[in-house]
Amino acid sequence: MPLITSQLLGLQQRERAMEGGSLWHEFETDLPAADVWEVYGSLALGQLVPQLLPHVLSKVELVEGDGGVGTVLLVTFPPAGASEEPRSYKEKFNVVDHEKYIKEAEIVEGGFLDLRFRKYLVRFEVVGKEDGRSVIRSTVEYEVDAEHAKNASLVSTEALAAVAEAITKHIKEQKSPKQAKE
């Protein structure tokens, strides 16, 4: 068998040995996209989620960076009793696009990687609508070895949906006192 054919066959076998997928959630809000992006496009998101949703995340710490591409965060889950599941992970921002309102963060250590995922990426997109409203689209993309495919059932957008709702409520609460002063 020629070397190239052998290499291609090996690549196809590796591709078949992995399972992947994506899940997404959309949350529509009456806030303008720019207002939502002020939080999602900055480090404020990591600061607010543990305050607003301590049952989702207990702590988010800046390891390196300034909120732009290359920033690394250490994310810690709240204690869950005797669970042996990973309790933290590090994520790295691969995309932070302030014009298109897109942020992508990929787990680089711990978390789902400890559960034999090869890739776990979260993408936030804030899409403005003509009527001044916006949509927060949260997407999870993942790849897992076929032998651990059952772990794919752990992937969910439930926490991302809760974050979108809580952040929207927080932004509205912050805007209300400002509007009252104007």
Short mmCIF file of the C-alpha atoms (twelve columns), coordinates in Angstrom:
data_MODEL
# 
_entry.id   MODEL 
# 
loop_
_atom_site.group_PDB 
_atom_site.id 
_atom_site.type_symbol 
_atom_site.label_atom_id 
_atom_site.label_alt_id 
_atom_site.label_comp_id 
_atom_site.label_asym_id 
_atom_site.label_seq_id 
_atom_site.Cartn_x 
_atom_site.Cartn_y 
_atom_site.Cartn_z 
_atom_site.pdbx_PDB_model_num 
ATOM 1   C CA . MET A 1   0.000   0.000  0.000  1 
ATOM 2   C CA . PRO A 2   1.479   3.387  -0.951 1 
ATOM 3   C CA . LEU A 3   2.474   5.612  1.954  1 
ATOM 4   C CA . ILE A 4   -0.035  8.375  1.080  1 
ATOM 5   C CA . THR A 5   -2.916  5.882  0.913  1 
ATOM 6   C CA . SER A 6   -1.820  4.429  4.238  1 
ATOM 7   C CA . GLN A 7   -1.706  7.903  5.821  1 
ATOM 8   C CA . LEU A 8   -5.166  8.784  4.460  1 
ATOM 9   C CA . LEU A 9   -6.598  5.523  5.754  1 
ATOM 10  C CA . GLY A 10  -5.134  6.228  9.188  1 
ATOM 11  C CA . LEU A 11  -6.657  9.737  9.147  1 
ATOM 12  C CA . GLN A 12  -10.091 8.362  8.195  1 
ATOM 13  C CA . GLN A 13  -9.910  5.831  11.019 1 
ATOM 14  C CA . ARG A 14  -9.044  8.565  13.518 1 
ATOM 15  C CA . GLU A 15  -11.914 10.717 12.232 1 
ATOM 16  C CA . ARG A 16  -14.346 7.842  12.665 1 
ATOM 17  C CA . ALA A 17  -13.000 7.234  16.160 1 
ATOM 18  C CA . MET A 18  -14.173 10.698 17.244 1 
ATOM 19  C CA . GLU A 19  -17.646 12.012 17.760 1 
ATOM 20  C CA . GLY A 20  -18.485 15.655 17.709 1 
ATOM 21  C CA . GLY A 21  -21.363 17.989 17.713 1 
ATOM 22  C CA . SER A 22  -22.699 21.334 18.655 1 
ATOM 23  C CA . LEU A 23  -25.560 22.690 20.713 1 
ATOM 24  C CA . TRP A 24  -26.848 26.237 20.711 1 
ATOM 25  C CA . HIS A 25  -29.248 28.443 22.599 1 
ATOM 26  C CA . GLU A 26  -30.704 31.812 21.646 1 
ATOM 27  C CA . PHE A 27  -31.994 34.389 24.091 1 
ATOM 28  C CA . GLU A 28  -33.803 37.422 22.724 1 
ATOM 29  C CA . THR A 29  -33.671 40.664 24.676 1 
ATOM 30  C CA . ASP A 30  -34.999 44.164 24.169 1 
ATOM 31  C CA . LEU A 31  -31.523 45.567 24.873 1 
ATOM 32  C CA . PRO A 32  -29.359 46.914 22.052 1 
ATOM 33  C CA . ALA A 33  -26.514 44.626 20.959 1 
ATOM 34  C CA . ALA A 34  -23.873 47.204 21.962 1 
ATOM 35  C CA . ASP A 35  -25.144 47.207 25.564 1 
ATOM 36  C CA . VAL A 36  -25.050 43.412 25.778 1 
ATOM 37  C CA . TRP A 37  -21.611 43.269 24.164 1 
ATOM 38  C CA . GLU A 38  -20.197 45.657 26.799 1 
ATOM 39  C CA . VAL A 39  -20.498 42.722 29.212 1 
ATOM 40  C CA . TYR A 40  -20.013 39.716 26.906 1 
ATOM 41  C CA . GLY A 41  -17.082 41.290 25.079 1 
ATOM 42  C CA . SER A 42  -15.132 42.086 28.243 1 
ATOM 43  C CA . LEU A 43  -13.842 40.441 31.396 1 
ATOM 44  C CA . ALA A 44  -16.996 41.693 33.155 1 
ATOM 45  C CA . LEU A 45  -18.824 38.501 32.135 1 
ATOM 46  C CA . GLY A 46  -16.443 36.376 34.231 1 
ATOM 47  C CA . GLN A 47  -16.793 38.757 37.163 1 
ATOM 48  C CA . LEU A 48  -20.582 38.909 37.055 1 
ATOM 49  C CA . VAL A 49  -21.516 35.255 36.586 1 
ATOM 50  C CA . PRO A 50  -20.213 34.087 40.008 1 
ATOM 51  C CA . GLN A 51  -22.043 37.038 41.640 1 
ATOM 52  C CA . LEU A 52  -25.324 36.551 39.778 1 
ATOM 53  C CA . LEU A 53  -25.283 32.741 39.478 1 
ATOM 54  C CA . PRO A 54  -23.094 31.295 42.261 1 
ATOM 55  C CA . HIS A 55  -24.724 27.882 41.731 1 
ATOM 56  C CA . VAL A 56  -23.318 27.861 38.149 1 
ATOM 57  C CA . LEU A 57  -19.781 29.181 38.767 1 
ATOM 58  C CA . SER A 58  -18.140 29.942 42.082 1 
ATOM 59  C CA . LYS A 59  -15.105 31.823 40.766 1 
ATOM 60  C CA . VAL A 60  -13.494 33.086 37.554 1 
ATOM 61  C CA . GLU A 61  -9.880  34.207 37.825 1 
ATOM 62  C CA . LEU A 62  -7.739  35.966 35.239 1 
ATOM 63  C CA . VAL A 63  -4.606  33.873 34.645 1 
ATOM 64  C CA . GLU A 64  -3.173  35.861 31.764 1 
ATOM 65  C CA . GLY A 65  -4.223  38.565 29.308 1 
ATOM 66  C CA . ASP A 66  -6.432  41.621 29.190 1 
ATOM 67  C CA . GLY A 67  -9.701  40.214 27.847 1 
ATOM 68  C CA . GLY A 68  -8.549  40.029 24.239 1 
ATOM 69  C CA . VAL A 69  -7.416  37.068 22.156 1 
ATOM 70  C CA . GLY A 70  -5.031  34.876 24.151 1 
ATOM 71  C CA . THR A 71  -6.606  35.684 27.529 1 
ATOM 72  C CA . VAL A 72  -6.692  32.666 29.856 1 
ATOM 73  C CA . LEU A 73  -9.214  32.299 32.675 1 
ATOM 74  C CA . LEU A 74  -9.417  29.740 35.476 1 
ATOM 75  C CA . VAL A 75  -13.076 28.844 35.967 1 
ATOM 76  C CA . THR A 76  -14.164 27.063 39.162 1 
ATOM 77  C CA . PHE A 77  -17.486 25.320 39.757 1 
ATOM 78  C CA . PRO A 78  -19.261 25.422 43.116 1 
ATOM 79  C CA . PRO A 79  -18.705 22.441 45.421 1 
ATOM 80  C CA . ALA A 80  -20.950 19.526 44.506 1 
ATOM 81  C CA . GLY A 81  -20.401 17.159 47.425 1 
ATOM 82  C CA . ALA A 82  -18.601 13.887 46.780 1 
ATOM 83  C CA . SER A 83  -18.626 14.259 43.012 1 
ATOM 84  C CA . GLU A 84  -15.396 13.326 41.295 1 
ATOM 85  C CA . GLU A 85  -16.179 15.386 38.197 1 
ATOM 86  C CA . PRO A 86  -13.657 18.063 37.303 1 
ATOM 87  C CA . ARG A 87  -14.251 21.097 39.469 1 
ATOM 88  C CA . SER A 88  -12.380 23.633 37.349 1 
ATOM 89  C CA . TYR A 89  -10.933 24.313 33.928 1 
ATOM 90  C CA . LYS A 90  -8.827  26.845 32.075 1 
ATOM 91  C CA . GLU A 91  -10.192 28.487 28.967 1 
ATOM 92  C CA . LYS A 92  -8.439  30.589 26.361 1 
ATOM 93  C CA . PHE A 93  -10.064 33.268 24.219 1 
ATOM 94  C CA . ASN A 94  -9.435  32.393 20.559 1 
ATOM 95  C CA . VAL A 95  -11.690 35.095 19.087 1 
ATOM 96  C CA . VAL A 96  -12.806 38.447 20.475 1 
ATOM 97  C CA . ASP A 97  -14.377 40.429 17.635 1 
ATOM 98  C CA . HIS A 98  -15.669 43.803 18.826 1 
ATOM 99  C CA . GLU A 99  -17.133 44.619 15.394 1 
ATOM 100 C CA . LYS A 100 -19.110 41.411 14.840 1 
ATOM 101 C CA . TYR A 101 -19.731 40.894 18.596 1 
ATOM 102 C CA . ILE A 102 -18.311 37.356 18.687 1 
ATOM 103 C CA . LYS A 103 -16.228 35.740 21.426 1 
ATOM 104 C CA . GLU A 104 -14.897 32.169 21.374 1 
ATOM 105 C CA . ALA A 105 -13.313 30.473 24.361 1 
ATOM 106 C CA . GLU A 106 -11.842 26.972 24.232 1 
ATOM 107 C CA . ILE A 107 -11.046 24.788 27.210 1 
ATOM 108 C CA . VAL A 108 -7.282  24.219 27.283 1 
ATOM 109 C CA . GLU A 109 -6.946  22.375 30.607 1 
ATOM 110 C CA . GLY A 110 -9.226  20.419 32.937 1 
ATOM 111 C CA . GLY A 111 -13.008 20.343 32.776 1 
ATOM 112 C CA . PHE A 112 -14.359 18.457 29.785 1 
ATOM 113 C CA . LEU A 113 -10.819 17.603 28.653 1 
ATOM 114 C CA . ASP A 114 -10.502 15.495 31.822 1 
ATOM 115 C CA . LEU A 115 -13.625 13.652 30.639 1 
ATOM 116 C CA . ARG A 116 -11.828 12.646 27.417 1 
ATOM 117 C CA . PHE A 117 -13.150 15.440 25.218 1 
ATOM 118 C CA . ARG A 118 -10.651 16.485 22.560 1 
ATOM 119 C CA . LYS A 119 -12.284 19.862 22.059 1 
ATOM 120 C CA . TYR A 120 -14.790 21.967 23.975 1 
ATOM 121 C CA . LEU A 121 -15.440 25.466 22.675 1 
ATOM 122 C CA . VAL A 122 -18.046 28.056 23.645 1 
ATOM 123 C CA . ARG A 123 -18.991 30.828 21.229 1 
ATOM 124 C CA . PHE A 124 -21.049 33.867 22.173 1 
ATOM 125 C CA . GLU A 125 -22.567 35.998 19.429 1 
ATOM 126 C CA . VAL A 126 -24.619 39.096 20.113 1 
ATOM 127 C CA . VAL A 127 -26.749 39.774 17.059 1 
ATOM 128 C CA . GLY A 128 -28.397 43.163 16.733 1 
ATOM 129 C CA . LYS A 129 -31.850 43.421 15.210 1 
ATOM 130 C CA . GLU A 130 -33.332 46.344 13.300 1 
ATOM 131 C CA . ASP A 131 -35.817 47.161 16.056 1 
ATOM 132 C CA . GLY A 132 -33.049 47.826 18.612 1 
ATOM 133 C CA . ARG A 133 -33.403 44.393 20.182 1 
ATOM 134 C CA . SER A 134 -30.718 41.730 20.146 1 
ATOM 135 C CA . VAL A 135 -30.202 37.989 20.367 1 
ATOM 136 C CA . ILE A 136 -27.549 36.323 22.512 1 
ATOM 137 C CA . ARG A 137 -26.584 33.134 20.678 1 
ATOM 138 C CA . SER A 138 -24.527 30.720 22.777 1 
ATOM 139 C CA . THR A 139 -23.004 27.728 20.996 1 
ATOM 140 C CA . VAL A 140 -21.020 24.774 22.342 1 
ATOM 141 C CA . GLU A 141 -18.868 22.790 19.899 1 
ATOM 142 C CA . TYR A 142 -17.231 19.594 21.065 1 
ATOM 143 C CA . GLU A 143 -15.310 16.511 19.987 1 
ATOM 144 C CA . VAL A 144 -14.955 13.381 22.079 1 
ATOM 145 C CA . ASP A 145 -13.253 10.044 21.454 1 
ATOM 146 C CA . ALA A 146 -15.737 7.400  20.290 1 
ATOM 147 C CA . GLU A 147 -14.886 5.197  23.267 1 
ATOM 148 C CA . HIS A 148 -16.070 8.023  25.568 1 
ATOM 149 C CA . ALA A 149 -19.009 9.096  23.376 1 
ATOM 150 C CA . LYS A 150 -21.425 8.610  26.283 1 
ATOM 151 C CA . ASN A 151 -19.816 11.680 27.878 1 
ATOM 152 C CA . ALA A 152 -21.349 13.801 25.111 1 
ATOM 153 C CA . SER A 153 -24.596 13.576 27.087 1 
ATOM 154 C CA . LEU A 154 -22.959 15.907 29.648 1 
ATOM 155 C CA . VAL A 155 -22.864 18.762 27.121 1 
ATOM 156 C CA . SER A 156 -25.649 21.266 27.691 1 
ATOM 157 C CA . THR A 157 -26.529 24.892 27.041 1 
ATOM 158 C CA . GLU A 158 -28.586 25.141 30.233 1 
ATOM 159 C CA . ALA A 159 -25.953 27.186 32.106 1 
ATOM 160 C CA . LEU A 160 -25.388 29.444 29.086 1 
ATOM 161 C CA . ALA A 161 -29.133 30.109 28.898 1 
ATOM 162 C CA . ALA A 162 -29.177 31.034 32.597 1 
ATOM 163 C CA . VAL A 163 -26.194 33.340 32.056 1 
ATOM 164 C CA . ALA A 164 -27.889 35.132 29.143 1 
ATOM 165 C CA . GLU A 165 -31.013 35.715 31.205 1 
ATOM 166 C CA . ALA A 166 -29.121 36.868 34.320 1 
ATOM 167 C CA . ILE A 167 -26.789 39.193 32.410 1 
ATOM 168 C CA . THR A 168 -29.718 40.763 30.554 1 
ATOM 169 C CA . LYS A 169 -31.546 41.347 33.832 1 
ATOM 170 C CA . HIS A 170 -28.373 42.830 35.367 1 
ATOM 171 C CA . ILE A 171 -27.849 45.224 32.451 1 
ATOM 172 C CA . LYS A 172 -31.459 46.392 32.696 1 
ATOM 173 C CA . GLU A 173 -31.118 46.958 36.444 1 
ATOM 174 C CA . GLN A 174 -27.937 48.971 35.885 1 
ATOM 175 C CA . LYS A 175 -29.585 51.066 33.169 1 
ATOM 176 C CA . SER A 176 -32.709 51.855 35.242 1 
ATOM 177 C CA . PRO A 177 -30.951 54.071 37.862 1 
ATOM 178 C CA . LYS A 178 -29.071 55.872 35.083 1 
ATOM 179 C CA . GLN A 179 -32.293 56.526 33.170 1 
ATOM 180 C CA . ALA A 180 -33.970 57.795 36.348 1 
ATOM 181 C CA . LYS A 181 -31.183 60.395 36.761 1 
ATOM 182 C CA . GLU A 182 -31.492 61.628 33.172 1 
# 
